[in-house]
GROMACS .gro file of C-alpha atoms in nm:
model
  155
    1MET     CA    1   0.000   0.000   0.000
    2SER     CA    2   0.136   0.339  -0.094
    3HIS     CA    3   0.138   0.620   0.161
    4PRO     CA    4   0.172   0.986   0.073
    5VAL     CA    5   0.500   1.133   0.191
    6ILE     CA    6   0.443   1.448   0.395
    7GLY     CA    7   0.791   1.588   0.408
    8HIS     CA    8   1.163   1.566   0.451
    9GLY     CA    9   1.398   1.812   0.611
   10HIS     CA   10   1.435   2.044   0.903
   11ARG     CA   11   1.438   2.404   0.990
   12PRO     CA   12   1.802   2.490   1.053
   13HIS     CA   13   1.737   2.711   1.353
   14ALA     CA   14   1.535   2.722   1.673
   15PRO     CA   15   1.177   2.852   1.645
   16ALA     CA   16   1.151   3.226   1.589
   17GLY     CA   17   1.176   3.407   1.920
   18ALA     CA   18   1.303   3.100   2.107
   19ALA     CA   19   1.548   3.198   2.376
   20VAL     CA   20   1.835   2.967   2.468
   21GLU     CA   21   1.762   2.806   2.804
   22GLY     CA   22   2.014   2.648   3.038
   23GLY     CA   23   1.965   2.431   3.340
   24THR     CA   24   2.048   2.106   3.514
   25VAL     CA   25   1.855   1.781   3.466
   26THR     CA   26   1.896   1.414   3.550
   27LEU     CA   27   1.935   1.159   3.267
   28SER     CA   28   1.975   0.791   3.349
   29GLY     CA   29   2.042   0.882   3.712
   30GLU     CA   30   2.327   1.124   3.633
   31PRO     CA   31   2.334   1.506   3.648
   32TYR     CA   32   2.361   1.681   3.310
   33HIS     CA   33   2.384   2.044   3.204
   34ARG     CA   34   2.113   2.118   2.949
   35ILE     CA   35   2.104   2.379   2.670
   36ARG     CA   36   1.760   2.397   2.512
   37TYR     CA   37   1.742   2.558   2.165
   38VAL     CA   38   2.118   2.506   2.129
   39ASP     CA   39   2.083   2.565   1.754
   40ALA     CA   40   1.998   2.931   1.826
   41MET     CA   41   2.364   2.970   1.932
   42PRO     CA   42   2.671   2.965   1.709
   43PRO     CA   43   2.834   2.618   1.716
   44PHE     CA   44   3.094   2.567   1.990
   45LEU     CA   45   3.352   2.301   2.071
   46MET     CA   46   3.333   2.057   2.363
   47SER     CA   47   3.571   1.793   2.489
   48VAL     CA   48   3.450   1.462   2.628
   49VAL     CA   49   3.684   1.335   2.900
   50SER     CA   50   3.782   0.974   2.951
   51ALA     CA   51   3.960   0.768   3.217
   52SER     CA   52   4.142   0.583   2.938
   53ASP     CA   53   4.354   0.699   2.645
   54LEU     CA   54   4.043   0.793   2.444
   55TRP     CA   55   4.007   1.156   2.332
   56MET     CA   56   3.700   1.315   2.180
   57PHE     CA   57   3.608   1.663   2.060
   58VAL     CA   58   3.248   1.733   1.960
   59SER     CA   59   3.090   2.039   1.802
   60SER     CA   60   2.757   2.149   1.949
   61ASN     CA   61   2.604   2.089   1.604
   62GLY     CA   62   2.721   1.725   1.604
   63GLY     CA   63   3.055   1.729   1.420
   64LEU     CA   64   3.298   1.485   1.582
   65THR     CA   65   3.660   1.382   1.601
   66ALA     CA   66   3.782   1.106   1.830
   67GLY     CA   67   4.059   0.856   1.870
   68ARG     CA   68   4.308   0.692   2.103
   69VAL     CA   69   4.638   0.831   2.230
   70ASP     CA   70   4.706   1.099   1.965
   71ALA     CA   71   4.589   1.245   1.633
   72ASP     CA   72   4.759   0.965   1.436
   73ALA     CA   73   4.510   0.719   1.590
   74ALA     CA   74   4.198   0.920   1.506
   75LEU     CA   75   3.879   0.729   1.429
   76PHE     CA   76   3.729   1.038   1.266
   77PRO     CA   77   3.951   1.301   1.100
   78TYR     CA   78   4.146   1.518   1.342
   79THR     CA   79   4.091   1.868   1.208
   80THR     CA   80   4.044   2.233   1.294
   81VAL     CA   81   3.735   2.359   1.479
   82ASP     CA   82   3.583   2.526   1.171
   83ARG     CA   83   3.614   2.206   0.967
   84LEU     CA   84   3.484   2.000   1.257
   85THR     CA   85   3.174   2.220   1.271
   86GLU     CA   86   3.127   2.178   0.895
   87SER     CA   87   3.174   1.798   0.912
   88VAL     CA   88   2.841   1.725   1.077
   89ASP     CA   89   2.713   1.543   0.767
   90HIS     CA   90   3.036   1.337   0.739
   91THR     CA   91   3.109   1.215   1.092
   92GLY     CA   92   2.903   1.059   1.364
   93PRO     CA   93   2.565   0.892   1.334
   94LYS     CA   94   2.325   0.925   1.044
   95THR     CA   95   1.961   0.833   1.096
   96LEU     CA   96   1.668   0.836   0.853
   97LEU     CA   97   1.325   0.737   0.979
   98TRP     CA   98   1.005   0.655   0.794
   99VAL     CA   99   0.718   0.752   1.023
  100THR     CA  100   0.351   0.682   0.963
  101ARG     CA  101   0.102   0.922   1.122
  102GLY     CA  102  -0.267   0.930   1.034
  103GLY     CA  103  -0.216   0.712   0.726
  104ARG     CA  104   0.054   0.942   0.589
  105ARG     CA  105   0.420   0.858   0.562
  106ALA     CA  106   0.692   1.101   0.662
  107LEU     CA  107   1.069   1.087   0.621
  108TRP     CA  108   1.258   1.240   0.914
  109GLU     CA  109   1.635   1.284   0.926
  110PRO     CA  110   1.714   1.403   1.279
  111PHE     CA  111   1.996   1.659   1.314
  112SER     CA  112   2.020   1.731   0.944
  113ASP     CA  113   1.977   2.086   0.821
  114ARG     CA  114   1.933   1.972   0.461
  115GLY     CA  115   1.589   1.962   0.311
  116CYS     CA  116   1.291   2.185   0.277
  117GLY     CA  117   1.220   2.266   0.642
  118ALA     CA  118   0.903   2.060   0.651
  119TYR     CA  119   0.911   2.007   1.029
  120ARG     CA  120   0.918   2.220   1.340
  121VAL     CA  121   1.204   2.086   1.551
  122GLU     CA  122   1.358   2.174   1.887
  123ARG     CA  123   1.717   2.078   1.960
  124THR     CA  124   1.863   2.030   2.305
  125LEU     CA  125   2.217   1.946   2.410
  126TYR     CA  126   2.309   1.773   2.736
  127LYS     CA  127   2.661   1.737   2.878
  128SER     CA  128   2.727   1.529   3.187
  129ALA     CA  129   2.835   1.725   3.492
  130LEU     CA  130   3.155   1.514   3.499
  131GLY     CA  131   3.223   1.590   3.132
  132HIS     CA  132   3.237   1.225   3.027
  133ALA     CA  133   2.924   1.219   2.808
  134VAL     CA  134   2.729   1.440   2.569
  135VAL     CA  135   2.373   1.374   2.448
  136PHE     CA  136   2.196   1.534   2.152
  137GLU     CA  137   1.816   1.548   2.140
  138GLU     CA  138   1.584   1.658   1.862
  139LEU     CA  139   1.212   1.690   1.924
  140ASN     CA  140   1.004   1.679   1.608
  141VAL     CA  141   0.700   1.883   1.713
  142ASP     CA  142   0.500   1.799   1.400
  143LEU     CA  143   0.548   1.422   1.427
  144GLY     CA  144   0.534   1.412   1.807
  145LEU     CA  145   0.863   1.222   1.830
  146ALA     CA  146   1.199   1.272   1.999
  147PHE     CA  147   1.534   1.126   1.893
  148ARG     CA  148   1.845   1.112   2.113
  149PHE     CA  149   2.199   0.997   2.057
  150GLY     CA  150   2.507   1.037   2.269
  151TRP     CA  151   2.883   0.999   2.295
  152ARG     CA  152   3.091   0.878   2.588
  153GLY     CA  153   3.426   0.709   2.628
  154SER     CA  154   3.477   0.342   2.700
  155ASP     CA  155   3.773   0.117   2.759
   0.00000   0.00000   0.00000
C-alpha cells in the first residue's frame, strides 16, 4: 500500500523568538547540564573526557573527532574547529526514519539541516556534569517524536 510522503527536512534554527535556556537535569540517574534551543547559538567546541587513552572533541552541532592516544590514531579526521563544525554530515551517526502518522508517511532525518524545512524541531544538548558524556536530542514537534543519541568514552 502506498502512503503519501508528507515531508523531509528540518528548519536549521530554533523557532523564531526561542530563547536559549540552560539548566540542570537528571538523565539515566546522572546530572547533566542542558542547553535547550542550542541551535539558536553559534556552534561551539566541547571535549568529552575519559579515564582511558580515548580523546573526543564534539561540536555542538554534532561534528565529531575522536581517537586513542594521539591524532595519528583518530577514528574520525582530526581537524580544525571550523572544519569539525562543517563535518556534521560526514562524521558521527546518520539516521533516517520513515514515520507513519494518520495514514501518511513522513521521512525524518534528525539533526540534518538539509531539506525543505518541513518540520518544526527543537534541539537540546546535554553534557554530563563530569564531562564524560554528551547527548543530543531533537524533538520533532509535528510528528510528536523525539530522537536522542550520545557519545561517551569506554575502555
